[in-house]
mmCIF file of C-alpha atoms and ligand atoms in Angstrom:
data_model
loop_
_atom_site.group_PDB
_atom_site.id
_atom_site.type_symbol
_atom_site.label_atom_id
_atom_site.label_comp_id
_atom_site.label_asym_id
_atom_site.label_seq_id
_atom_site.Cartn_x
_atom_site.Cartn_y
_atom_site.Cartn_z
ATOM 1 C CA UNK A 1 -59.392 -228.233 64.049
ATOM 2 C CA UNK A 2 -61.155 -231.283 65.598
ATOM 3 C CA UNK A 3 -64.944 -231.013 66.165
ATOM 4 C CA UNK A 4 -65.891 -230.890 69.703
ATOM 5 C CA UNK A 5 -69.455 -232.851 70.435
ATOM 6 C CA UNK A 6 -71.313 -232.216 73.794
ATOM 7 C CA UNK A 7 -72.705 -235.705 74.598
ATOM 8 C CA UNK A 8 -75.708 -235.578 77.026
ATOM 9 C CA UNK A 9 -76.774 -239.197 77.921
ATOM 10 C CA UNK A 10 -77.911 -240.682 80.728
ATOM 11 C CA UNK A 11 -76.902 -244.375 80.069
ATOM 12 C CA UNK A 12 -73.744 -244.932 81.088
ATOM 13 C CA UNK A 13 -73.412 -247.957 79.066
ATOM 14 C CA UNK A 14 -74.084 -245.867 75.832
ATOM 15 C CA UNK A 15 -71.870 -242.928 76.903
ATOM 16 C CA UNK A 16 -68.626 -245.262 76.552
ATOM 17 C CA UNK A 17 -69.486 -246.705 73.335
ATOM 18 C CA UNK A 18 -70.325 -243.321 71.624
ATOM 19 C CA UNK A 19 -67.172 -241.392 73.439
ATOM 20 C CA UNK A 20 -65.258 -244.774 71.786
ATOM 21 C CA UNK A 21 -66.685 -244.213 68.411
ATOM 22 C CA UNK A 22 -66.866 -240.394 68.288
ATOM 23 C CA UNK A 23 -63.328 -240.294 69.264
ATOM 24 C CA UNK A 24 -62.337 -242.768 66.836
ATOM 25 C CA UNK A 25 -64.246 -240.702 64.206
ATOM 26 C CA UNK A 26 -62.006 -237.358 64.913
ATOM 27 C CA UNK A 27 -64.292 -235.829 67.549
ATOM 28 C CA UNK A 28 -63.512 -234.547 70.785
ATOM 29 C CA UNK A 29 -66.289 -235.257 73.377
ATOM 30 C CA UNK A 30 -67.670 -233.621 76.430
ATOM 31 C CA UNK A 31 -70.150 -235.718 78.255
ATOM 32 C CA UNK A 32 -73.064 -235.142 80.542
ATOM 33 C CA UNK A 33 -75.653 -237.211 82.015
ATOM 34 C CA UNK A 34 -77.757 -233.604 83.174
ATOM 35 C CA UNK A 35 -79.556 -231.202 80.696
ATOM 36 C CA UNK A 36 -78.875 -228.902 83.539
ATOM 37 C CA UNK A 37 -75.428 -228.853 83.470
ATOM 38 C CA UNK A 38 -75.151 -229.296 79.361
ATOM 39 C CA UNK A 39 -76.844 -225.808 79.457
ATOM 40 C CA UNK A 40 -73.840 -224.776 81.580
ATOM 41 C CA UNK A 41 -71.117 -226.435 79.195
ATOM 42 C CA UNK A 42 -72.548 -224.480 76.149
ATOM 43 C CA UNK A 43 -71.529 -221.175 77.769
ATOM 44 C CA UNK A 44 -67.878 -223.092 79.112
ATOM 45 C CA UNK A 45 -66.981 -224.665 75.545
ATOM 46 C CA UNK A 46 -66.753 -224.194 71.974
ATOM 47 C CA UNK A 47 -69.327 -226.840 71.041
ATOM 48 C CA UNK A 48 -69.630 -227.012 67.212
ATOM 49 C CA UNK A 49 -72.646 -230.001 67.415
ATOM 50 C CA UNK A 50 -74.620 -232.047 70.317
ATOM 51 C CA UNK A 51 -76.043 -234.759 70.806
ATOM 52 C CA UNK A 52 -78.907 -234.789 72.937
ATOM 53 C CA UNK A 53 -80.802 -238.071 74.351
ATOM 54 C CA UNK A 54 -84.436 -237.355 74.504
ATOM 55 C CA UNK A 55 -85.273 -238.618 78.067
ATOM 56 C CA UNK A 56 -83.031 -237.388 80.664
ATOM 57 C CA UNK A 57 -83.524 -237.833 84.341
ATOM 58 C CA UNK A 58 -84.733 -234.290 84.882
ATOM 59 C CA UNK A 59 -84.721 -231.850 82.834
ATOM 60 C CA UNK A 60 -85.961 -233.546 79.337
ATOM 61 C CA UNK A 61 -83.640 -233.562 76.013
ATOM 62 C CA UNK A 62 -86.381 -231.369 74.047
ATOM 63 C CA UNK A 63 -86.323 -228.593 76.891
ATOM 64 C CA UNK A 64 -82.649 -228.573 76.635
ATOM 65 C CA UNK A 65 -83.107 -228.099 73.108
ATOM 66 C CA UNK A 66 -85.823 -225.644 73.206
ATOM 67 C CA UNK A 67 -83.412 -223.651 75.467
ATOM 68 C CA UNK A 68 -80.513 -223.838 73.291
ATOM 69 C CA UNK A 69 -82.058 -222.481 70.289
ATOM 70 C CA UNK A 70 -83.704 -219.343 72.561
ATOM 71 C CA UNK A 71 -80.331 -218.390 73.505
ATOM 72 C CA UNK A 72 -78.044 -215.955 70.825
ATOM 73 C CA UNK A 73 -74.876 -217.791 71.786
ATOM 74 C CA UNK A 74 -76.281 -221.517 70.805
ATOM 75 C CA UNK A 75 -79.477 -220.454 68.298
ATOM 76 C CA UNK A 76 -77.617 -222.074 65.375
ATOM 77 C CA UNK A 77 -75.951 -224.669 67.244
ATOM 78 C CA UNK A 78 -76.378 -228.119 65.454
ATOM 79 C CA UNK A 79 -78.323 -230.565 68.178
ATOM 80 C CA UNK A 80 -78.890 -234.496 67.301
ATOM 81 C CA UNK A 81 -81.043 -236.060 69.256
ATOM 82 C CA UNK A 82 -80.932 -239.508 70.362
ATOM 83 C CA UNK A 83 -84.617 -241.298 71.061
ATOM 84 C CA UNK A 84 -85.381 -244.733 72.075
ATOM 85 C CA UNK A 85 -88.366 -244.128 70.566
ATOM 86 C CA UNK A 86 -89.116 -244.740 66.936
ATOM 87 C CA UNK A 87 -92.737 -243.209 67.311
ATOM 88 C CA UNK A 88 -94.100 -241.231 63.829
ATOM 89 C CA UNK A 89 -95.548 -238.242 66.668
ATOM 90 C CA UNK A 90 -92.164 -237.754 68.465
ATOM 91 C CA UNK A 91 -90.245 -237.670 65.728
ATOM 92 C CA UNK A 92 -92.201 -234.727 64.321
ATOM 93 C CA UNK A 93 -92.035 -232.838 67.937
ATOM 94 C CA UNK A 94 -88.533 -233.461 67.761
ATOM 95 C CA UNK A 95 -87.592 -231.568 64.462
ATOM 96 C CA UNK A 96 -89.957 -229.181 65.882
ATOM 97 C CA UNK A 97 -88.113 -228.279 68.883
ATOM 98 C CA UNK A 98 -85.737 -227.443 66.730
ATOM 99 C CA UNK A 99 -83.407 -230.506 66.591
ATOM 100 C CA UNK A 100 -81.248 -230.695 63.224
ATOM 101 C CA UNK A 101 -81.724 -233.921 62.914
ATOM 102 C CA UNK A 102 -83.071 -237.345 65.134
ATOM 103 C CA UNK A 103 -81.038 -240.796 65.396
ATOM 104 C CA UNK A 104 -83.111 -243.796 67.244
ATOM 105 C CA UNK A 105 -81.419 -246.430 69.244
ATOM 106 C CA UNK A 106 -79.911 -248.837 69.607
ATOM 107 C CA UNK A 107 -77.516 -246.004 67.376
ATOM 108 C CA UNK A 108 -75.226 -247.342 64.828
ATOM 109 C CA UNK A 109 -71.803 -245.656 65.303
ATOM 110 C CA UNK A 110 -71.255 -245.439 61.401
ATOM 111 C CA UNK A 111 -74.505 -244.209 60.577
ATOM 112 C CA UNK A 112 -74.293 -241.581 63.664
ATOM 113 C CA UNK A 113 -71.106 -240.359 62.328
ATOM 114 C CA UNK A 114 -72.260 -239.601 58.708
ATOM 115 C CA UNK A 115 -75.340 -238.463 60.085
ATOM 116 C CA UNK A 116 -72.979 -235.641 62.210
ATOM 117 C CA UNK A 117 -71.106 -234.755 59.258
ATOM 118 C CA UNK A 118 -73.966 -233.930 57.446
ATOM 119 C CA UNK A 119 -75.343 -231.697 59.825
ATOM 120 C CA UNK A 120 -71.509 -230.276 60.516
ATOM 121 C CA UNK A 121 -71.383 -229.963 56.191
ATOM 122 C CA UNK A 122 -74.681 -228.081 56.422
ATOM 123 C CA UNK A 123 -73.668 -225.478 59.223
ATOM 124 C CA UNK A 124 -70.576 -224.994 58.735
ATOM 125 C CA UNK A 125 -69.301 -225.902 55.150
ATOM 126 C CA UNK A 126 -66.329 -223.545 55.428
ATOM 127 C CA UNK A 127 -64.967 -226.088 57.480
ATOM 128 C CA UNK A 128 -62.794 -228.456 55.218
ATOM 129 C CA UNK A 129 -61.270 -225.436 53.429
ATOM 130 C CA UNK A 130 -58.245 -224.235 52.588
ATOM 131 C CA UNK A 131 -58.968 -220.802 51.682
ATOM 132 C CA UNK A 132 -61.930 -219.018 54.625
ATOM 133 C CA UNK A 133 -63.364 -216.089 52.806
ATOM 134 C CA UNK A 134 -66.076 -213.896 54.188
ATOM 135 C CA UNK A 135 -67.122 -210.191 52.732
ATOM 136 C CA UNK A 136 -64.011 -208.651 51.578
ATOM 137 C CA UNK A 137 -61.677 -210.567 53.999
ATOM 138 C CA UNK A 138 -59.823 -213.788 52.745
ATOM 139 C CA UNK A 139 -57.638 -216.035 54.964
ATOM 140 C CA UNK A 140 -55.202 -218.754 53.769
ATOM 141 C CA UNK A 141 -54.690 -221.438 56.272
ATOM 142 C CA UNK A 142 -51.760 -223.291 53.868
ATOM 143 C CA UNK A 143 -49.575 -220.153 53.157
ATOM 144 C CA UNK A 144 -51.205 -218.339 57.274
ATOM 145 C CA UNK A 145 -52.261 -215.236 55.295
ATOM 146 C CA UNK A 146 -54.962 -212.773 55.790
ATOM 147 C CA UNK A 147 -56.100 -210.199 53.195
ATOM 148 C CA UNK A 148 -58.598 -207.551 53.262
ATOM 149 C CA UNK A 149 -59.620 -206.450 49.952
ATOM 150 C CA UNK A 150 -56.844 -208.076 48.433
ATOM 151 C CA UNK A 151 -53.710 -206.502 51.237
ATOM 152 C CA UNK A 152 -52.576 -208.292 53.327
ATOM 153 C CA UNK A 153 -52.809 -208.062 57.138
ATOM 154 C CA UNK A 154 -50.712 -208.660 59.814
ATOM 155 C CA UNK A 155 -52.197 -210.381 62.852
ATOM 156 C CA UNK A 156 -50.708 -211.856 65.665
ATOM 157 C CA UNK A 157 -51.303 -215.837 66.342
ATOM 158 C CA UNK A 158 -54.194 -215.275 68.999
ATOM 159 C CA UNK A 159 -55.887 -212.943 66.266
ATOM 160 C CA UNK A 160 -55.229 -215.346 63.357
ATOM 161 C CA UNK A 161 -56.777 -217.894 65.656
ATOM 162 C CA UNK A 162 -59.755 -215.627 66.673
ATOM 163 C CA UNK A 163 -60.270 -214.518 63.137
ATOM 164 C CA UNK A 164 -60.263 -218.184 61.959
ATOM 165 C CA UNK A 165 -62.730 -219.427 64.850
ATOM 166 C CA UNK A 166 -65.004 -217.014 63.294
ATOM 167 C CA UNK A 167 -64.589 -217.184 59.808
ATOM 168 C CA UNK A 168 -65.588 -220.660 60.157
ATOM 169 C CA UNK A 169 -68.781 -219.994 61.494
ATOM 170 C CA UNK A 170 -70.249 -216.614 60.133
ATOM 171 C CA UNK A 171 -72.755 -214.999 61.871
ATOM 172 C CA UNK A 172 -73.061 -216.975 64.657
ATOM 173 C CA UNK A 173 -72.368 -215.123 68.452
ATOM 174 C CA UNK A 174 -69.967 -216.594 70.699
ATOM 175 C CA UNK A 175 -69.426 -215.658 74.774
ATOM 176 C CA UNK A 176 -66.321 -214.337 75.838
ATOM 177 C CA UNK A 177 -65.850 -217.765 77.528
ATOM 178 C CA UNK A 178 -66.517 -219.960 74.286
ATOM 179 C CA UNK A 179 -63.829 -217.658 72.762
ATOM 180 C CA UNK A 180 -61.396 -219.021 75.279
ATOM 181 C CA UNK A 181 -62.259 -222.048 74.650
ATOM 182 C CA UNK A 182 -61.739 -222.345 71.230
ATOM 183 C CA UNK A 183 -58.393 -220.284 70.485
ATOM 184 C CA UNK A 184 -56.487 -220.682 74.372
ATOM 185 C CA UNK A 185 -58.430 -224.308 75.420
ATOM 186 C CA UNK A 186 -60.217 -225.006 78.637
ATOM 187 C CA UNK A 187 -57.026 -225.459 80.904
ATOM 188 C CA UNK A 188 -55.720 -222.048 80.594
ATOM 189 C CA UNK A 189 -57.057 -219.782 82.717
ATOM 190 C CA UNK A 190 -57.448 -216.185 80.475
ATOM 191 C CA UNK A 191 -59.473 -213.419 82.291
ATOM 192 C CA UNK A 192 -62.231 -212.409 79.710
ATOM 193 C CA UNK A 193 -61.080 -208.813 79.764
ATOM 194 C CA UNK A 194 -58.270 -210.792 77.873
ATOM 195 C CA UNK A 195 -60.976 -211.790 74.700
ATOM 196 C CA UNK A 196 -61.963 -207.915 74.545
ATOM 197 C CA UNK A 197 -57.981 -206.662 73.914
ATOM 198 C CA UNK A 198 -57.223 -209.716 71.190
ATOM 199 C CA UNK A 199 -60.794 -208.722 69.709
ATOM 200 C CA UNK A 200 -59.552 -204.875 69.596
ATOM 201 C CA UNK A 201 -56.203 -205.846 68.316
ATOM 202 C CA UNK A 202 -58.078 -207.860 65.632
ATOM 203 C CA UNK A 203 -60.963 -205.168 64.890
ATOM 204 C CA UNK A 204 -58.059 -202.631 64.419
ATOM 205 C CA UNK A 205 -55.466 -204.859 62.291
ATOM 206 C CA UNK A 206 -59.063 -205.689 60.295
ATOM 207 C CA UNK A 207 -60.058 -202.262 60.210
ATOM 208 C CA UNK A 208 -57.227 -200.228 59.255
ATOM 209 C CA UNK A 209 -57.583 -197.778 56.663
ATOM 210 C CA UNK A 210 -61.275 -196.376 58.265
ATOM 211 C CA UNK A 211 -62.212 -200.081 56.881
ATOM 212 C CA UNK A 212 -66.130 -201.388 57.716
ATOM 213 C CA UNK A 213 -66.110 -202.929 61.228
ATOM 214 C CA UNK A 214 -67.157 -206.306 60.435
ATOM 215 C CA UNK A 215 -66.746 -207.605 64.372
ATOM 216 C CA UNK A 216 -69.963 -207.336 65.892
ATOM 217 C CA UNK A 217 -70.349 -206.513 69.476
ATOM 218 C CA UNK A 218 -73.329 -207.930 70.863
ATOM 219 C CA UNK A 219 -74.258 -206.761 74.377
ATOM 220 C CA UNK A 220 -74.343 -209.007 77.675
ATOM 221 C CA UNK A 221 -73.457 -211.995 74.625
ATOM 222 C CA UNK A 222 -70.207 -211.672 73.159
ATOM 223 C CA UNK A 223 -68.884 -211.342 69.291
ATOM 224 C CA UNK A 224 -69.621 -212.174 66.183
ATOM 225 C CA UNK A 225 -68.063 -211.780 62.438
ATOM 226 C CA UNK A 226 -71.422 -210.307 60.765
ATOM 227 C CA UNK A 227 -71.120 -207.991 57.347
ATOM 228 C CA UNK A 228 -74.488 -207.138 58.895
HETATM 229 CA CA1 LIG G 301 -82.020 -241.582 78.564
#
């Protein structure tokens, strides 16, 4: 599945080179000029990495990412920042906010790009797989097989999706509304009530056989495949 990168940048200019080269690189891009509104996108899409310019107009780029990592939906979200400045002092405050990693301008495409995958490698390595395995659950993507302790399962395509979405990112919590994003895409319209019956179709096709429940249901946030 193609990476999708939130790009919050207030230079025009900058946007359409990096939405140019990202694209170019195999990643889909959201943009924003507002730290406001990339707070909003977070919750819209499936995100998997952002990049985050360090001065924006209002809100700043290390307040956005101060907020992203005090949220349970975006805590382990990988965030670049982009800084004009090449200062010793920022650079420092800007891993310390939480930031993965820091690229200064004027940004190289190719070295932003390896940069990403390296971050994207880090957080989610199960990514280039064939074969997703997690606790006692193993999922083919070649031969579109599940297994649970070695039987196999039959899901339908919105689970295998669902079950996929997760398995490629353990642990981490996703809203009902990044869900929907990532297994139906942003122009459907699905009714979240719609997330909770795939996610009980899954949980029981997981679970048969009075099998640990290894969906976790995490109030007022959404889901998350945790062995706990
Ligand atoms: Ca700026």
């Amino acid at each position: 599945m193609t990476p999708l990168v939130l790009l919050v940048e207030d230079e025009t200019a900058l946007v359409d080179v990096l939405r140019y080269n990202l694209e170019r690189g195999g990643f889909d891009v959201v943009a924003t000029e507002s730290g406001e509104r990339a707070l909003e996108i977070v919750d819209e899409r499936a995100i998997d990495i952002v990049l985050l310019d360090w001065m924006l107009p209002h809100m700043s780029g290390i307040e956005v990412c101060r907020q992203l990592r005090r949220r349970t939906t975006t805590r382990d979200l990988p965030i670049i920042m982009l800084t004009a400045r090449s200062d010793r002092t920022d650079r420092v405050r800007g891993l310390d906010t939480g930031a993965d990693d820091y690229i200064s301008k004027p940004v190289a495409p190719d070295e932003l790009l390896a940069r990403m995958r390296a971050v994207l490698r880090r957080a989610r390595p199960a990514l280039a797989e064939e074969k997703l395995i997690y606790a006692d659950i193993e999922m083919s993507l070649s031969e579109y097989k599940v297994r649970r302790g070695g039987e196999l399962i039959a899901l339908g395509p919105t689970e295998f999706r669902l079950l996929r979405h997760f398995m490629e990112r353990p642990g981490r919590v996703f809203s009902r509304n990044q869900l929907i994003d990532a297994v139906w895409g942003h122009d459907f319209y699905i009714d979240s009530r719609t997330v909770d019956v795939h996610i009980r179709r899954l949980r029981k096709a997981l679970n048969a056989g009075k099998k640990k429940d290894l969906i976790r249901t995490v109030r007022s946030a959404g889901y998350a495949l945790d062995a706990g």
